[in-house]
Amino acid sequence: MPADATHAASQAVREAARAHDRDRYLAALLAPRSSRDDLIALAAFSGEMAHVARSVREPMIGEIRLQWWWDALERGEPGSGHPVADAAIDLVRRGRLDKGEAQALIDAYRDDLHAEPASSDRTLAPRIAATEGRQFRLAGALLAAEHR
């Protein structure tokens, strides 16, 4: 990929992270330089999944969008035409992100599309663990890999 295209893709990933998962984006900026871009890519990816779940009115539309992301990871080939998907695929290919865990995150947001609003902590806790909790675990694993 030419340098200009690589820079543009990197900027698009940063913008997606900033727009859809600002807190994780800001936290990534404070991470060790060696992990920073990977954490930003993870924030952009997870932010895109959350954005789909928040922005659709019809669950089937969300299903279609999330299935596209799931399939992109399954194919594992860059060149999807979406810089965030390509960054997530790159994380998987380099062993920085477990594909199964990333797909489980997509599935958790897919489940949220069909879920009734949580009526208690008992029903909310597993949903938070599957989405927000999984994102923290993925980021933690990425950072821990730096110290092995």
Tab-separated table of C-alpha atoms in Angstrom:
chain	number	residue	atom	x	y	z
A	1	MET	CA	0.000	0.000	0.000
A	2	PRO	CA	1.458	3.412	-0.931
A	3	ALA	CA	2.527	5.640	1.971
A	4	ASP	CA	-0.275	8.145	1.327
A	5	ALA	CA	-2.907	5.403	1.370
A	6	THR	CA	-1.427	3.887	4.541
A	7	HIS	CA	-1.485	7.275	6.255
A	8	ALA	CA	-5.076	7.917	5.119
A	9	ALA	CA	-6.189	4.503	6.412
A	10	SER	CA	-4.456	5.116	9.742
A	11	GLN	CA	-6.166	8.495	10.055
A	12	ALA	CA	-9.555	6.939	9.246
A	13	VAL	CA	-9.032	4.362	12.011
A	14	ARG	CA	-8.089	7.111	14.478
A	15	GLU	CA	-11.153	9.138	13.500
A	16	ALA	CA	-13.432	6.125	13.936
A	17	ALA	CA	-11.979	5.417	17.381
A	18	ARG	CA	-12.328	9.064	18.371
A	19	ALA	CA	-15.907	9.251	17.090
A	20	HIS	CA	-17.279	5.922	18.340
A	21	ASP	CA	-15.214	5.070	21.431
A	22	ARG	CA	-13.661	8.289	22.638
A	23	ASP	CA	-12.745	7.060	26.131
A	24	ARG	CA	-10.803	4.064	24.823
A	25	TYR	CA	-9.214	6.236	22.160
A	26	LEU	CA	-7.974	8.691	24.794
A	27	ALA	CA	-6.755	5.835	26.995
A	28	ALA	CA	-4.871	4.369	24.032
A	29	LEU	CA	-3.032	7.661	23.588
A	30	LEU	CA	-1.600	7.156	27.088
A	31	ALA	CA	-0.495	3.577	26.434
A	32	PRO	CA	3.083	2.578	25.617
A	33	ARG	CA	3.994	3.665	22.113
A	34	SER	CA	4.508	0.035	21.026
A	35	SER	CA	0.829	-0.773	21.737
A	36	ARG	CA	-0.792	2.549	20.936
A	37	ASP	CA	-1.790	1.980	17.302
A	38	ASP	CA	-3.087	-1.511	18.078
A	39	LEU	CA	-5.206	-0.197	20.958
A	40	ILE	CA	-6.565	2.556	18.732
A	41	ALA	CA	-7.472	-0.034	16.090
A	42	LEU	CA	-9.197	-2.124	18.768
A	43	ALA	CA	-11.103	0.940	20.010
A	44	ALA	CA	-12.158	1.766	16.456
A	45	PHE	CA	-13.318	-1.804	15.850
A	46	SER	CA	-15.266	-2.124	19.100
A	47	GLY	CA	-16.643	1.387	18.631
A	48	GLU	CA	-17.959	0.450	15.196
A	49	MET	CA	-19.756	-2.577	16.672
A	50	ALA	CA	-21.315	-0.487	19.440
A	51	HIS	CA	-22.279	2.185	16.914
A	52	VAL	CA	-24.183	-0.352	14.823
A	53	ALA	CA	-26.082	-1.561	17.874
A	54	ARG	CA	-26.916	2.003	18.964
A	55	SER	CA	-27.816	3.453	15.603
A	56	VAL	CA	-30.238	1.017	13.968
A	57	ARG	CA	-33.967	0.990	14.531
A	58	GLU	CA	-34.619	-2.346	12.888
A	59	PRO	CA	-32.678	-5.278	14.358
A	60	MET	CA	-32.424	-6.963	10.945
A	61	ILE	CA	-30.484	-3.989	9.544
A	62	GLY	CA	-28.083	-4.274	12.483
A	63	GLU	CA	-27.814	-8.024	11.892
A	64	ILE	CA	-26.776	-7.419	8.290
A	65	ARG	CA	-24.168	-4.822	9.262
A	66	LEU	CA	-22.708	-6.931	12.050
A	67	GLN	CA	-22.645	-10.005	9.819
A	68	TRP	CA	-20.527	-8.053	7.329
A	69	TRP	CA	-17.952	-7.414	10.089
A	70	TRP	CA	-18.072	-11.040	11.232
A	71	ASP	CA	-17.526	-12.247	7.662
A	72	ALA	CA	-14.674	-9.779	7.095
A	73	LEU	CA	-12.847	-11.209	10.110
A	74	GLU	CA	-13.639	-14.748	9.002
A	75	ARG	CA	-12.136	-14.145	5.540
A	76	GLY	CA	-9.078	-12.635	7.172
A	77	GLU	CA	-7.946	-10.834	4.061
A	78	PRO	CA	-7.193	-7.115	4.071
A	79	GLY	CA	-8.668	-5.078	1.261
A	80	SER	CA	-12.235	-5.014	2.519
A	81	GLY	CA	-12.529	-1.367	1.548
A	82	HIS	CA	-13.110	-0.370	5.172
A	83	PRO	CA	-10.005	0.881	7.025
A	84	VAL	CA	-11.266	-0.207	10.451
A	85	ALA	CA	-12.075	-3.718	9.230
A	86	ASP	CA	-8.660	-3.938	7.594
A	87	ALA	CA	-7.006	-2.763	10.832
A	88	ALA	CA	-8.897	-5.408	12.838
A	89	ILE	CA	-7.956	-8.076	10.288
A	90	ASP	CA	-4.341	-6.963	10.580
A	91	LEU	CA	-4.505	-7.296	14.387
A	92	VAL	CA	-5.788	-10.851	13.989
A	93	ARG	CA	-3.196	-11.742	11.354
A	94	ARG	CA	-0.368	-10.490	13.576
A	95	GLY	CA	-1.704	-12.440	16.557
A	96	ARG	CA	-2.544	-9.264	18.478
A	97	LEU	CA	-6.294	-9.952	18.548
A	98	ASP	CA	-7.958	-13.327	18.919
A	99	LYS	CA	-10.376	-13.764	16.022
A	100	GLY	CA	-12.804	-15.836	18.065
A	101	GLU	CA	-12.936	-13.186	20.795
A	102	ALA	CA	-13.458	-10.432	18.222
A	103	GLN	CA	-16.287	-12.408	16.652
A	104	ALA	CA	-17.747	-13.048	20.120
A	105	LEU	CA	-17.804	-9.276	20.618
A	106	ILE	CA	-19.750	-8.904	17.379
A	107	ASP	CA	-22.143	-11.635	18.517
A	108	ALA	CA	-22.674	-9.879	21.865
A	109	TYR	CA	-23.715	-6.705	20.056
A	110	ARG	CA	-25.922	-8.822	17.799
A	111	ASP	CA	-27.633	-10.166	20.924
A	112	ASP	CA	-28.122	-6.594	22.149
A	113	LEU	CA	-30.081	-5.807	18.988
A	114	HIS	CA	-32.813	-8.185	20.132
A	115	ALA	CA	-32.634	-7.731	23.891
A	116	GLU	CA	-35.242	-5.998	25.956
A	117	PRO	CA	-33.972	-3.161	28.124
A	118	ALA	CA	-32.351	-4.581	31.249
A	119	SER	CA	-34.770	-4.658	34.150
A	120	SER	CA	-32.211	-5.390	36.878
A	121	ASP	CA	-28.512	-5.665	37.606
A	122	ARG	CA	-28.922	-9.421	37.252
A	123	THR	CA	-29.932	-9.055	33.581
A	124	LEU	CA	-27.596	-6.149	32.833
A	125	ALA	CA	-24.372	-7.628	34.229
A	126	PRO	CA	-23.978	-10.460	31.667
A	127	ARG	CA	-24.615	-8.049	28.791
A	128	ILE	CA	-21.987	-5.631	30.070
A	129	ALA	CA	-19.533	-8.487	30.573
A	130	ALA	CA	-20.080	-9.661	26.981
A	131	THR	CA	-19.544	-6.206	25.449
A	132	GLU	CA	-17.701	-3.675	27.601
A	133	GLY	CA	-16.006	-6.350	29.702
A	134	ARG	CA	-14.793	-8.209	26.629
A	135	GLN	CA	-13.335	-4.994	25.237
A	136	PHE	CA	-11.352	-4.472	28.437
A	137	ARG	CA	-10.136	-8.077	28.347
A	138	LEU	CA	-9.031	-7.738	24.721
A	139	ALA	CA	-7.141	-4.527	25.466
A	140	GLY	CA	-5.587	-6.107	28.546
A	141	ALA	CA	-4.455	-9.124	26.543
A	142	LEU	CA	-2.969	-6.859	23.917
A	143	LEU	CA	-1.013	-4.937	26.553
A	144	ALA	CA	0.035	-8.095	28.415
A	145	ALA	CA	1.489	-9.531	25.202
A	146	GLU	CA	3.953	-6.640	25.194
A	147	HIS	CA	5.479	-7.889	28.444
A	148	ARG	CA	5.979	-11.541	27.509
